[in-house]
Every structure is written in C-alpha cells, then in structure tokens.
Amino acid sequence: MNEVLLRSLTPSVLGILVRRGADFAAAEDAVQEALVEAVRVWPADPPRDAKGWLVTVAWRKFLDATRADTARRRREDLVDEEPAPGSAPAVDDTLQLYFLCAHPSLTPSSAVALTLRAVGGLTTRQIAQAYLVPEATMAQRISRAKRTVSGVRFDQPGDVATVLRVLYLVFNEGYSGDVDLAAEAIRLTRQLAAAIDHPEVAGLLALMLLHHARRAARTAPDGSLVPLAEQDRGRWDTESIAEGVEILQAALARDRLGEFQAQAAIAALHADAPTAEETDWVQIVEWYDELARLTDSPVVRLNRAVAVGEADGPRAGLAALAALDDSLPRHAAVAAYLHERDGDLATAARLYTEAAHKAPNLAERDHLTRQAARLNARPCR
C-alpha cells in the first residue's frame, strides 16, 4: 500500500467533495473512511484510477452518513448528484483548502490543527508533538474545530498568517518526521508566493529552500543524524541556497520584518559559512534577538542559548539556558551540548541520556544515545 500516494490524493478528493456541496467536517470524515477502505481493498485489488476510486467511495460514505442524519437537508438531491465512477477532474484544490480551513470562525491554533489533520495528512500524535501538548488535548481541539465548522459555508477564507503557520508545520513534519511532506509544502508555498505579494510568504519560501538545501547531508548512509557542524557542505544544494538567499534579500529590502524572514536570515548565515568554524555566530545571536522580540517564543530562546554558547562561550550559553524552563523539548539536549563544550563530560553524558528518553523521533533518540555512549566510553581521569 502506497501511503504517500494516499496522502497526496487526500486534499484533491476532499476539495471535490466540498465543491459538490458536502459539509467540510462530514467530507473530511468521509475521506478518512475512504482511505481506510483503500488500505483494506487495494493490496488485493488495486484500482486503475486511484483518485476516481477515492472520490466515488468517499462520496458514498458521505451520502451514507447524510442518509443517517434526518436533520440534513437536500438528502435526495445529493443522492441524485452522485458522480459516476471514472476519472476525476485534475484540479489541485490543496492551497484553497488550506485557506478554507483557516476559517474566521476558528481560532488560529484550531485552524492550524484542523488543516494539518484534514489536508496535511498528519496524525493527531504528530500534531500534538508539533504543538507541545498531550495527544488527548489535541484530539479534543480537532474535534471542537470540526464541530465549529460543521454546517458553515466556506465563503470566507482565513488569513495568510494562519496558512503560513500550517505550511511551516507541514514542512517541518516532512523534514524530520515519519512522512515526506517537505516537497509538497515547498510546492504550495511557491503557489502562494506567486499569488500573493507578501514579504512573509517570501520569507517562508526562502526558509524552506535554505533548510531543504541541507537535507541530503543531514543523515549518514546508515540513517543516523549528522549534526550541522559535521555535515559535508559539498552535499548541500547550492542552487536552492542561492534561490533562497535571493528571495530573502528581496523580502528584507521591503523593511517589513516578520518571524519567517528572521528565521530565513539565520538559515542563510549557516548556509553562507564555508565551514562550521567560520559561521558568523555573533550575527546569528542578533537575529535570534530579533526573532525573540517578534515571537516571544521559549523555543526561540532555547535556540538562542546555543548561538550564545557558540558566540560567547559555553558558560554564557548555559547562563542564557538557566533562564528557561527545563521542561522545554530539547532543553536537556542543549544543556548536554553546552556542558560538553565546557568540559563537564559526566553531566553532559547524563543529560544526553535524559534527552534521548524524551526525543520525539527514533533518529534523534539514537543520535543522543550515541552521544551519551561516546562520553561514557571515555577513560576516567
């Protein structure tokens, strides 16, 4: 079963059902049921037209649910409108659906969660990890969002800022998670940049390109993570870097700084350094200061502590880290790195082990476990 194919078809199928008059929340449920049916049926009997099959099955699932709900209107009309099996129209509704999910009736956090689940194809667990909340809490948030938009006409698309946040979360999940969604996020952000003249859209596209340019160097042949300082920079995609820098410079020239432009500026400074030792950490700290001012994010301040440790020494980094809540994700990993830089190897090894237990994915956990083992294997002095 090709999971990537199913995920790639989901937005288009959902868009077709919505355009045919289906309520969004009910359509999303129907599409999910069709995906489950595909997983069950396709291995033994794969369809010739995967998209057409999904549209037909999802529509029938929607009609079954509609028939069971006596309060639904137009029940008989919807039955008459059932599409005949066959090829579905080749229309890409994905970006439109991103805007529709950012509906004014939803809070930004609920809109993001709903879009990631319904259109982005992420699981509730993955979304909860991105938001740093328990899975049960996120499940309730998504359920409330679906109830809120139930019966709402999607003729008032949401704002650009919410769509950008969704696209960035999808990109990050594709970049480091279980399903490859990074290229799709870049494609949609390109579409958005072509349609909307907005410096933060350009900033996000630049950020994605600069991060994606390093992707080939991020893992070793055995699948293990390669830290930024140890990556083979000859494997970085120089064309993507050049494009990202050009887009970023044009956005910054408009003097309307936003968080994605600031993040892209940090990524560009990393990309511009011929070696890790030549990284301009002083400038990076300055950009983190701007980013912290824009977002007031504890995660930004955590990353800033690493940059301070590189620019001013590990003890300065540890001092910056001390001001942050130690329950922050990756706090222990940052503390371990800075303690190792400061020569406190016993504390670093203990913290690497602690960080490995809290790691959000297998690759990161394995990397942190190896870091702890490396320090523990050193002879006692």
mmCIF file of C-alpha atoms in Angstrom:
data_model
loop_
_atom_site.group_PDB
_atom_site.id
_atom_site.type_symbol
_atom_site.label_atom_id
_atom_site.label_comp_id
_atom_site.label_asym_id
_atom_site.label_seq_id
_atom_site.Cartn_x
_atom_site.Cartn_y
_atom_site.Cartn_z
ATOM 1 C CA MET A 1 0.000 0.000 0.000
ATOM 2 C CA ASN A 2 1.448 3.354 -1.100
ATOM 3 C CA GLU A 3 0.802 5.621 1.893
ATOM 4 C CA VAL A 4 2.456 8.600 0.182
ATOM 5 C CA LEU A 5 0.063 8.260 -2.788
ATOM 6 C CA LEU A 6 -2.955 8.200 -0.483
ATOM 7 C CA ARG A 7 -1.774 11.293 1.371
ATOM 8 C CA SER A 8 -1.074 13.147 -1.862
ATOM 9 C CA LEU A 9 -4.593 12.443 -3.168
ATOM 10 C CA THR A 10 -6.389 13.380 0.064
ATOM 11 C CA PRO A 11 -6.571 17.182 -0.459
ATOM 12 C CA SER A 12 -7.880 16.877 -4.013
ATOM 13 C CA VAL A 13 -10.544 14.331 -3.046
ATOM 14 C CA LEU A 14 -11.594 16.473 -0.108
ATOM 15 C CA GLY A 15 -11.807 19.518 -2.361
ATOM 16 C CA ILE A 16 -14.043 17.686 -4.835
ATOM 17 C CA LEU A 17 -16.476 16.670 -2.083
ATOM 18 C CA VAL A 18 -16.615 20.225 -0.706
ATOM 19 C CA ARG A 19 -17.245 21.677 -4.179
ATOM 20 C CA ARG A 20 -20.111 19.204 -4.676
ATOM 21 C CA GLY A 21 -21.822 20.652 -1.600
ATOM 22 C CA ALA A 22 -20.558 18.434 1.189
ATOM 23 C CA ASP A 23 -20.157 19.948 4.626
ATOM 24 C CA PHE A 24 -16.419 20.201 5.320
ATOM 25 C CA ALA A 25 -16.365 18.262 8.593
ATOM 26 C CA ALA A 26 -18.543 15.471 7.163
ATOM 27 C CA ALA A 27 -16.481 15.416 3.955
ATOM 28 C CA GLU A 28 -13.259 15.055 5.961
ATOM 29 C CA ASP A 29 -14.755 12.105 7.852
ATOM 30 C CA ALA A 30 -15.868 10.515 4.589
ATOM 31 C CA VAL A 31 -12.426 10.886 3.027
ATOM 32 C CA GLN A 32 -10.801 9.312 6.083
ATOM 33 C CA GLU A 33 -13.208 6.359 5.817
ATOM 34 C CA ALA A 34 -12.381 6.019 2.124
ATOM 35 C CA LEU A 35 -8.668 5.935 2.948
ATOM 36 C CA VAL A 36 -9.269 3.157 5.466
ATOM 37 C CA GLU A 37 -11.219 1.258 2.818
ATOM 38 C CA ALA A 38 -8.372 1.757 0.339
ATOM 39 C CA VAL A 39 -5.860 0.312 2.779
ATOM 40 C CA ARG A 40 -8.114 -2.738 3.124
ATOM 41 C CA VAL A 41 -9.006 -3.280 -0.537
ATOM 42 C CA TRP A 42 -6.156 -2.025 -2.716
ATOM 43 C CA PRO A 43 -3.452 -4.579 -1.857
ATOM 44 C CA ALA A 44 -5.603 -7.340 -3.350
ATOM 45 C CA ASP A 45 -7.462 -5.292 -5.975
ATOM 46 C CA PRO A 46 -5.659 -2.032 -6.878
ATOM 47 C CA PRO A 47 -7.791 0.391 -8.938
ATOM 48 C CA ARG A 48 -6.699 1.715 -12.320
ATOM 49 C CA ASP A 49 -7.755 5.241 -11.317
ATOM 50 C CA ALA A 50 -6.844 5.738 -7.661
ATOM 51 C CA LYS A 51 -8.248 9.260 -7.411
ATOM 52 C CA GLY A 52 -11.537 8.376 -9.099
ATOM 53 C CA TRP A 53 -11.921 5.366 -6.801
ATOM 54 C CA LEU A 54 -11.370 7.510 -3.705
ATOM 55 C CA VAL A 55 -13.833 10.176 -4.903
ATOM 56 C CA THR A 56 -16.543 7.571 -5.553
ATOM 57 C CA VAL A 57 -16.071 5.752 -2.251
ATOM 58 C CA ALA A 58 -15.742 8.951 -0.213
ATOM 59 C CA TRP A 59 -18.906 10.383 -1.783
ATOM 60 C CA ARG A 60 -20.823 7.200 -0.987
ATOM 61 C CA LYS A 61 -19.537 7.308 2.589
ATOM 62 C CA PHE A 62 -20.700 10.901 2.823
ATOM 63 C CA LEU A 63 -24.130 10.003 1.438
ATOM 64 C CA ASP A 64 -24.453 7.106 3.896
ATOM 65 C CA ALA A 65 -23.750 9.492 6.764
ATOM 66 C CA THR A 66 -26.156 12.059 5.327
ATOM 67 C CA ARG A 67 -28.958 9.500 4.987
ATOM 68 C CA ALA A 68 -28.488 8.526 8.624
ATOM 69 C CA ASP A 69 -28.896 12.138 9.746
ATOM 70 C CA THR A 70 -32.543 13.158 9.408
ATOM 71 C CA ALA A 71 -31.643 16.794 10.081
ATOM 72 C CA ARG A 72 -29.597 17.041 6.933
ATOM 73 C CA ARG A 73 -31.138 18.957 4.062
ATOM 74 C CA ARG A 74 -31.032 18.119 0.399
ATOM 75 C CA ARG A 75 -30.651 14.421 1.092
ATOM 76 C CA GLU A 76 -32.430 13.274 -2.050
ATOM 77 C CA ASP A 77 -30.708 15.903 -4.185
ATOM 78 C CA LEU A 78 -27.291 14.736 -3.038
ATOM 79 C CA VAL A 79 -28.194 11.159 -3.986
ATOM 80 C CA ASP A 80 -29.084 12.318 -7.486
ATOM 81 C CA GLU A 81 -25.770 14.158 -7.747
ATOM 82 C CA GLU A 82 -23.638 11.097 -7.012
ATOM 83 C CA PRO A 83 -20.801 11.090 -9.544
ATOM 84 C CA ALA A 84 -20.418 8.162 -11.867
ATOM 85 C CA PRO A 85 -17.282 6.055 -11.426
ATOM 86 C CA GLY A 86 -14.444 7.125 -13.654
ATOM 87 C CA SER A 87 -11.620 9.585 -13.924
ATOM 88 C CA ALA A 88 -11.803 12.560 -11.571
ATOM 89 C CA PRO A 89 -11.001 16.077 -12.787
ATOM 90 C CA ALA A 90 -7.329 17.012 -12.478
ATOM 91 C CA VAL A 91 -7.800 20.058 -10.233
ATOM 92 C CA ASP A 92 -5.405 20.945 -7.407
ATOM 93 C CA ASP A 93 -7.512 22.316 -4.553
ATOM 94 C CA THR A 94 -4.874 21.925 -1.862
ATOM 95 C CA LEU A 95 -3.918 25.559 -1.358
ATOM 96 C CA GLN A 96 -7.556 26.642 -1.469
ATOM 97 C CA LEU A 97 -8.354 24.097 1.233
ATOM 98 C CA TYR A 98 -5.572 25.496 3.400
ATOM 99 C CA PHE A 99 -7.303 28.871 3.272
ATOM 100 C CA LEU A 100 -10.732 27.393 3.844
ATOM 101 C CA CYS A 101 -9.520 25.573 6.953
ATOM 102 C CA ALA A 102 -8.265 28.906 8.311
ATOM 103 C CA HIS A 103 -11.908 29.989 8.616
ATOM 104 C CA PRO A 104 -12.715 33.144 10.642
ATOM 105 C CA SER A 105 -14.941 31.101 12.955
ATOM 106 C CA LEU A 106 -11.884 29.187 14.209
ATOM 107 C CA THR A 107 -9.084 30.353 16.445
ATOM 108 C CA PRO A 108 -5.674 30.289 14.718
ATOM 109 C CA SER A 109 -4.496 27.289 16.769
ATOM 110 C CA SER A 110 -7.661 25.316 15.976
ATOM 111 C CA ALA A 111 -7.449 26.236 12.291
ATOM 112 C CA VAL A 112 -3.867 25.023 12.117
ATOM 113 C CA ALA A 113 -4.702 21.754 13.863
ATOM 114 C CA LEU A 114 -7.704 21.092 11.609
ATOM 115 C CA THR A 115 -5.723 21.783 8.444
ATOM 116 C CA LEU A 116 -2.832 19.572 9.477
ATOM 117 C CA ARG A 117 -5.245 16.720 10.185
ATOM 118 C CA ALA A 118 -7.676 17.107 7.288
ATOM 119 C CA VAL A 119 -5.445 18.386 4.483
ATOM 120 C CA GLY A 120 -1.855 17.861 5.585
ATOM 121 C CA GLY A 121 -2.437 14.222 6.422
ATOM 122 C CA LEU A 122 -0.656 14.358 9.792
ATOM 123 C CA THR A 123 -1.796 12.157 12.654
ATOM 124 C CA THR A 124 -3.139 13.610 15.882
ATOM 125 C CA ARG A 125 0.048 12.424 17.608
ATOM 126 C CA GLN A 126 2.265 14.288 15.126
ATOM 127 C CA ILE A 127 0.232 17.487 15.513
ATOM 128 C CA ALA A 128 0.342 17.217 19.306
ATOM 129 C CA GLN A 129 4.128 16.908 19.177
ATOM 130 C CA ALA A 130 4.365 19.991 16.971
ATOM 131 C CA TYR A 131 2.231 21.955 19.457
ATOM 132 C CA LEU A 132 3.953 20.519 22.544
ATOM 133 C CA VAL A 133 0.655 19.321 24.060
ATOM 134 C CA PRO A 134 -0.679 15.866 25.049
ATOM 135 C CA GLU A 135 -2.265 13.835 22.249
ATOM 136 C CA ALA A 136 -5.627 13.744 24.078
ATOM 137 C CA THR A 137 -5.657 17.535 24.288
ATOM 138 C CA MET A 138 -5.009 17.863 20.566
ATOM 139 C CA ALA A 139 -7.705 15.282 19.749
ATOM 140 C CA GLN A 140 -10.235 17.391 21.675
ATOM 141 C CA ARG A 141 -9.065 20.561 19.918
ATOM 142 C CA ILE A 142 -9.514 18.989 16.473
ATOM 143 C CA SER A 143 -12.947 17.623 17.414
ATOM 144 C CA ARG A 144 -14.063 21.065 18.600
ATOM 145 C CA ALA A 145 -12.781 22.634 15.385
ATOM 146 C CA LYS A 146 -14.743 20.153 13.277
ATOM 147 C CA ARG A 147 -17.898 20.844 15.285
ATOM 148 C CA THR A 148 -17.375 24.594 14.894
ATOM 149 C CA VAL A 149 -17.185 24.440 11.106
ATOM 150 C CA SER A 150 -19.960 21.866 10.762
ATOM 151 C CA GLY A 151 -22.600 23.417 8.553
ATOM 152 C CA VAL A 152 -20.567 26.572 7.920
ATOM 153 C CA ARG A 153 -20.374 27.866 4.363
ATOM 154 C CA PHE A 154 -16.746 28.210 3.347
ATOM 155 C CA ASP A 155 -17.078 31.531 1.549
ATOM 156 C CA GLN A 156 -14.853 33.459 3.999
ATOM 157 C CA PRO A 157 -11.303 32.149 3.674
ATOM 158 C CA GLY A 158 -8.927 32.661 6.574
ATOM 159 C CA ASP A 159 -5.861 34.855 6.843
ATOM 160 C CA VAL A 160 -2.418 34.405 5.336
ATOM 161 C CA ALA A 161 -0.619 34.197 8.697
ATOM 162 C CA THR A 162 -2.532 31.061 9.707
ATOM 163 C CA VAL A 163 -1.922 29.406 6.333
ATOM 164 C CA LEU A 164 1.800 30.178 6.596
ATOM 165 C CA ARG A 165 1.979 28.606 10.041
ATOM 166 C CA VAL A 166 0.284 25.457 8.751
ATOM 167 C CA LEU A 167 2.612 25.209 5.767
ATOM 168 C CA TYR A 168 5.656 25.575 8.012
ATOM 169 C CA LEU A 169 4.444 22.862 10.403
ATOM 170 C CA VAL A 170 3.771 20.530 7.463
ATOM 171 C CA PHE A 171 7.266 21.270 6.126
ATOM 172 C CA ASN A 172 8.856 20.552 9.500
ATOM 173 C CA GLU A 173 6.994 17.264 9.847
ATOM 174 C CA GLY A 174 8.093 16.284 6.361
ATOM 175 C CA TYR A 175 11.654 17.353 7.087
ATOM 176 C CA SER A 176 12.150 15.395 10.288
ATOM 177 C CA GLY A 177 9.158 13.129 10.770
ATOM 178 C CA ASP A 178 7.647 9.911 9.502
ATOM 179 C CA VAL A 179 6.120 11.077 6.208
ATOM 180 C CA ASP A 180 7.846 13.124 3.491
ATOM 181 C CA LEU A 181 5.760 16.256 3.177
ATOM 182 C CA ALA A 182 8.552 18.826 2.755
ATOM 183 C CA ALA A 183 8.478 18.968 -1.040
ATOM 184 C CA GLU A 184 4.688 19.360 -1.015
ATOM 185 C CA ALA A 185 4.929 22.243 1.467
ATOM 186 C CA ILE A 186 7.502 23.967 -0.751
ATOM 187 C CA ARG A 187 5.301 23.482 -3.828
ATOM 188 C CA LEU A 188 2.298 25.045 -2.097
ATOM 189 C CA THR A 189 4.345 27.934 -0.719
ATOM 190 C CA ARG A 190 5.615 28.639 -4.245
ATOM 191 C CA GLN A 191 1.999 28.761 -5.407
ATOM 192 C CA LEU A 192 1.143 31.144 -2.600
ATOM 193 C CA ALA A 193 4.166 33.369 -3.341
ATOM 194 C CA ALA A 194 3.101 33.558 -6.982
ATOM 195 C CA ALA A 195 -0.443 34.556 -5.996
ATOM 196 C CA ILE A 196 0.235 36.935 -3.081
ATOM 197 C CA ASP A 197 2.782 39.732 -2.844
ATOM 198 C CA HIS A 198 3.651 39.377 0.851
ATOM 199 C CA PRO A 199 7.136 39.574 2.430
ATOM 200 C CA GLU A 200 6.392 36.856 4.982
ATOM 201 C CA VAL A 201 5.285 34.446 2.236
ATOM 202 C CA ALA A 202 8.621 35.114 0.569
ATOM 203 C CA GLY A 203 10.369 34.707 3.919
ATOM 204 C CA LEU A 204 8.783 31.307 4.467
ATOM 205 C CA LEU A 205 9.674 30.131 0.962
ATOM 206 C CA ALA A 206 13.280 31.265 1.477
ATOM 207 C CA LEU A 207 13.416 29.481 4.840
ATOM 208 C CA MET A 208 12.096 26.232 3.373
ATOM 209 C CA LEU A 209 14.555 26.327 0.461
ATOM 210 C CA LEU A 210 17.527 27.016 2.741
ATOM 211 C CA HIS A 211 16.625 24.190 5.111
ATOM 212 C CA HIS A 212 15.756 21.778 2.308
ATOM 213 C CA ALA A 213 19.103 22.510 0.635
ATOM 214 C CA ARG A 214 20.882 20.745 3.521
ATOM 215 C CA ARG A 215 18.664 17.705 3.539
ATOM 216 C CA ALA A 216 20.985 15.301 1.717
ATOM 217 C CA ALA A 217 23.730 15.945 4.273
ATOM 218 C CA ARG A 218 21.553 15.551 7.358
ATOM 219 C CA THR A 219 21.776 11.767 7.549
ATOM 220 C CA ALA A 220 24.583 9.234 7.192
ATOM 221 C CA PRO A 221 24.254 6.148 4.946
ATOM 222 C CA ASP A 222 23.061 4.144 7.971
ATOM 223 C CA GLY A 223 20.256 6.666 8.581
ATOM 224 C CA SER A 224 21.818 8.279 11.628
ATOM 225 C CA LEU A 225 21.596 12.052 12.099
ATOM 226 C CA VAL A 226 24.582 14.220 11.167
ATOM 227 C CA PRO A 227 24.765 17.459 13.226
ATOM 228 C CA LEU A 228 25.042 20.703 11.262
ATOM 229 C CA ALA A 229 28.676 21.271 12.274
ATOM 230 C CA GLU A 230 29.653 17.824 10.950
ATOM 231 C CA GLN A 231 27.739 17.880 7.666
ATOM 232 C CA ASP A 232 29.520 17.583 4.338
ATOM 233 C CA ARG A 233 28.780 21.021 2.921
ATOM 234 C CA GLY A 234 29.691 19.807 -0.528
ATOM 235 C CA ARG A 235 26.404 17.880 -0.478
ATOM 236 C CA TRP A 236 24.324 20.996 0.122
ATOM 237 C CA ASP A 237 22.162 22.099 -2.811
ATOM 238 C CA THR A 238 23.826 25.355 -3.866
ATOM 239 C CA GLU A 239 21.066 26.244 -6.353
ATOM 240 C CA SER A 240 18.406 26.090 -3.634
ATOM 241 C CA ILE A 241 20.635 28.126 -1.327
ATOM 242 C CA ALA A 242 21.178 30.790 -3.981
ATOM 243 C CA GLU A 243 17.450 30.953 -4.729
ATOM 244 C CA GLY A 244 16.570 31.142 -1.040
ATOM 245 C CA VAL A 245 19.077 33.940 -0.383
ATOM 246 C CA GLU A 246 17.834 35.921 -3.387
ATOM 247 C CA ILE A 247 14.198 35.620 -2.270
ATOM 248 C CA LEU A 248 15.143 36.571 1.294
ATOM 249 C CA GLN A 249 17.127 39.646 0.255
ATOM 250 C CA ALA A 250 14.198 40.926 -1.796
ATOM 251 C CA ALA A 251 11.838 40.405 1.153
ATOM 252 C CA LEU A 252 14.136 42.094 3.684
ATOM 253 C CA ALA A 253 14.537 45.087 1.358
ATOM 254 C CA ARG A 254 10.855 45.875 1.892
ATOM 255 C CA ASP A 255 11.560 46.607 5.580
ATOM 256 C CA ARG A 256 8.551 44.657 6.872
ATOM 257 C CA LEU A 257 10.350 42.119 9.029
ATOM 258 C CA GLY A 258 8.474 39.055 10.229
ATOM 259 C CA GLU A 259 9.388 35.855 12.014
ATOM 260 C CA PHE A 260 9.866 33.760 8.858
ATOM 261 C CA GLN A 261 12.230 36.336 7.357
ATOM 262 C CA ALA A 262 14.236 36.365 10.602
ATOM 263 C CA GLN A 263 14.432 32.558 10.644
ATOM 264 C CA ALA A 264 15.482 32.561 6.997
ATOM 265 C CA ALA A 265 18.222 35.085 7.778
ATOM 266 C CA ILE A 266 19.617 32.696 10.409
ATOM 267 C CA ALA A 267 19.465 29.802 7.946
ATOM 268 C CA ALA A 268 21.212 31.944 5.316
ATOM 269 C CA LEU A 269 24.095 32.715 7.687
ATOM 270 C CA HIS A 270 24.589 28.987 8.257
ATOM 271 C CA ALA A 271 24.421 28.337 4.516
ATOM 272 C CA ASP A 272 26.887 31.142 3.768
ATOM 273 C CA ALA A 273 29.639 29.767 6.035
ATOM 274 C CA PRO A 274 32.238 27.715 4.079
ATOM 275 C CA THR A 275 32.940 25.714 7.261
ATOM 276 C CA ALA A 276 31.267 25.353 10.643
ATOM 277 C CA GLU A 277 34.157 27.225 12.251
ATOM 278 C CA GLU A 278 33.560 30.240 10.003
ATOM 279 C CA THR A 279 29.885 30.620 10.985
ATOM 280 C CA ASP A 280 29.055 34.191 11.984
ATOM 281 C CA TRP A 281 27.556 33.345 15.376
ATOM 282 C CA VAL A 282 27.515 36.975 16.519
ATOM 283 C CA GLN A 283 25.121 37.892 13.696
ATOM 284 C CA ILE A 284 23.080 34.775 14.368
ATOM 285 C CA VAL A 285 22.617 35.831 18.006
ATOM 286 C CA GLU A 286 21.474 39.255 16.792
ATOM 287 C CA TRP A 287 18.895 37.658 14.511
ATOM 288 C CA TYR A 288 17.708 35.424 17.367
ATOM 289 C CA ASP A 289 17.230 38.590 19.419
ATOM 290 C CA GLU A 290 15.017 39.959 16.627
ATOM 291 C CA LEU A 291 13.147 36.672 16.399
ATOM 292 C CA ALA A 292 12.582 36.558 20.163
ATOM 293 C CA ARG A 293 11.232 40.106 20.018
ATOM 294 C CA LEU A 294 8.813 39.124 17.251
ATOM 295 C CA THR A 295 7.605 35.842 18.740
ATOM 296 C CA ASP A 296 8.434 35.767 22.466
ATOM 297 C CA SER A 297 8.857 32.026 21.932
ATOM 298 C CA PRO A 298 10.668 29.895 24.533
ATOM 299 C CA VAL A 299 11.843 27.589 21.744
ATOM 300 C CA VAL A 300 13.483 30.575 20.017
ATOM 301 C CA ARG A 301 15.201 31.463 23.289
ATOM 302 C CA LEU A 302 16.396 27.870 23.620
ATOM 303 C CA ASN A 303 17.998 28.034 20.168
ATOM 304 C CA ARG A 304 19.415 31.433 21.054
ATOM 305 C CA ALA A 305 21.188 29.872 24.047
ATOM 306 C CA VAL A 306 23.038 27.551 21.656
ATOM 307 C CA ALA A 307 24.060 30.503 19.490
ATOM 308 C CA VAL A 308 25.227 32.458 22.548
ATOM 309 C CA GLY A 309 27.277 29.437 23.574
ATOM 310 C CA GLU A 310 28.982 29.460 20.193
ATOM 311 C CA ALA A 311 29.493 33.230 20.060
ATOM 312 C CA ASP A 312 30.497 33.945 23.666
ATOM 313 C CA GLY A 313 31.496 30.569 25.060
ATOM 314 C CA PRO A 314 29.611 27.638 26.644
ATOM 315 C CA ARG A 315 29.248 29.264 30.073
ATOM 316 C CA ALA A 316 27.477 32.232 28.513
ATOM 317 C CA GLY A 317 25.210 29.769 26.738
ATOM 318 C CA LEU A 318 24.492 27.924 29.993
ATOM 319 C CA ALA A 319 23.662 31.254 31.666
ATOM 320 C CA ALA A 320 21.139 32.010 28.916
ATOM 321 C CA LEU A 321 19.748 28.490 29.252
ATOM 322 C CA ALA A 322 19.306 28.857 33.018
ATOM 323 C CA ALA A 323 16.590 31.455 32.446
ATOM 324 C CA LEU A 324 14.429 28.926 30.578
ATOM 325 C CA ASP A 325 12.039 26.220 31.801
ATOM 326 C CA ASP A 326 13.897 22.895 31.825
ATOM 327 C CA SER A 327 10.718 21.096 30.719
ATOM 328 C CA LEU A 328 11.071 22.603 27.231
ATOM 329 C CA PRO A 329 11.525 19.992 24.497
ATOM 330 C CA ARG A 330 15.241 19.512 23.697
ATOM 331 C CA HIS A 331 16.268 21.551 26.756
ATOM 332 C CA ALA A 332 18.259 18.594 28.081
ATOM 333 C CA ALA A 333 19.959 18.091 24.694
ATOM 334 C CA VAL A 334 21.050 21.737 24.564
ATOM 335 C CA ALA A 335 22.266 21.596 28.164
ATOM 336 C CA ALA A 336 24.231 18.420 27.389
ATOM 337 C CA TYR A 337 25.935 20.020 24.400
ATOM 338 C CA LEU A 338 26.885 23.159 26.324
ATOM 339 C CA HIS A 339 28.169 21.170 29.321
ATOM 340 C CA GLU A 340 30.283 19.051 26.984
ATOM 341 C CA ARG A 341 31.693 22.205 25.406
ATOM 342 C CA ASP A 342 32.504 23.440 28.917
ATOM 343 C CA GLY A 343 34.361 20.228 29.764
ATOM 344 C CA ASP A 344 31.836 18.751 32.220
ATOM 345 C CA LEU A 345 31.607 15.390 30.492
ATOM 346 C CA ALA A 346 29.864 13.493 33.301
ATOM 347 C CA THR A 347 26.997 15.973 33.424
ATOM 348 C CA ALA A 348 26.850 16.043 29.619
ATOM 349 C CA ALA A 349 26.595 12.249 29.402
ATOM 350 C CA ARG A 350 23.784 12.178 31.971
ATOM 351 C CA LEU A 351 21.896 14.912 30.133
ATOM 352 C CA TYR A 352 22.345 13.230 26.737
ATOM 353 C CA THR A 353 20.774 10.092 28.213
ATOM 354 C CA GLU A 354 17.897 12.128 29.657
ATOM 355 C CA ALA A 355 17.389 13.880 26.320
ATOM 356 C CA ALA A 356 17.355 10.549 24.468
ATOM 357 C CA HIS A 357 14.429 9.343 26.606
ATOM 358 C CA LYS A 358 12.476 12.487 25.666
ATOM 359 C CA ALA A 359 13.375 12.538 21.941
ATOM 360 C CA PRO A 360 10.363 12.975 19.610
ATOM 361 C CA ASN A 361 11.596 10.532 16.962
ATOM 362 C CA LEU A 362 13.772 7.454 16.616
ATOM 363 C CA ALA A 363 16.602 9.091 14.654
ATOM 364 C CA GLU A 364 17.049 11.824 17.249
ATOM 365 C CA ARG A 365 16.875 9.338 20.106
ATOM 366 C CA ASP A 366 19.548 7.158 18.515
ATOM 367 C CA HIS A 367 21.799 10.182 17.954
ATOM 368 C CA LEU A 368 21.512 11.326 21.573
ATOM 369 C CA THR A 369 22.068 7.791 22.852
ATOM 370 C CA ARG A 370 25.281 7.559 20.827
ATOM 371 C CA GLN A 371 26.417 10.913 22.205
ATOM 372 C CA ALA A 372 25.934 9.640 25.761
ATOM 373 C CA ALA A 373 27.701 6.358 24.961
ATOM 374 C CA ARG A 374 30.635 8.234 23.412
ATOM 375 C CA LEU A 375 31.181 10.265 26.565
ATOM 376 C CA ASN A 376 30.628 7.310 28.898
ATOM 377 C CA ALA A 377 33.252 5.321 26.986
ATOM 378 C CA ARG A 378 35.974 7.871 27.666
ATOM 379 C CA PRO A 379 38.571 6.736 30.213
ATOM 380 C CA CYS A 380 38.319 8.272 33.678
ATOM 381 C CA ARG A 381 40.984 10.810 34.549
#
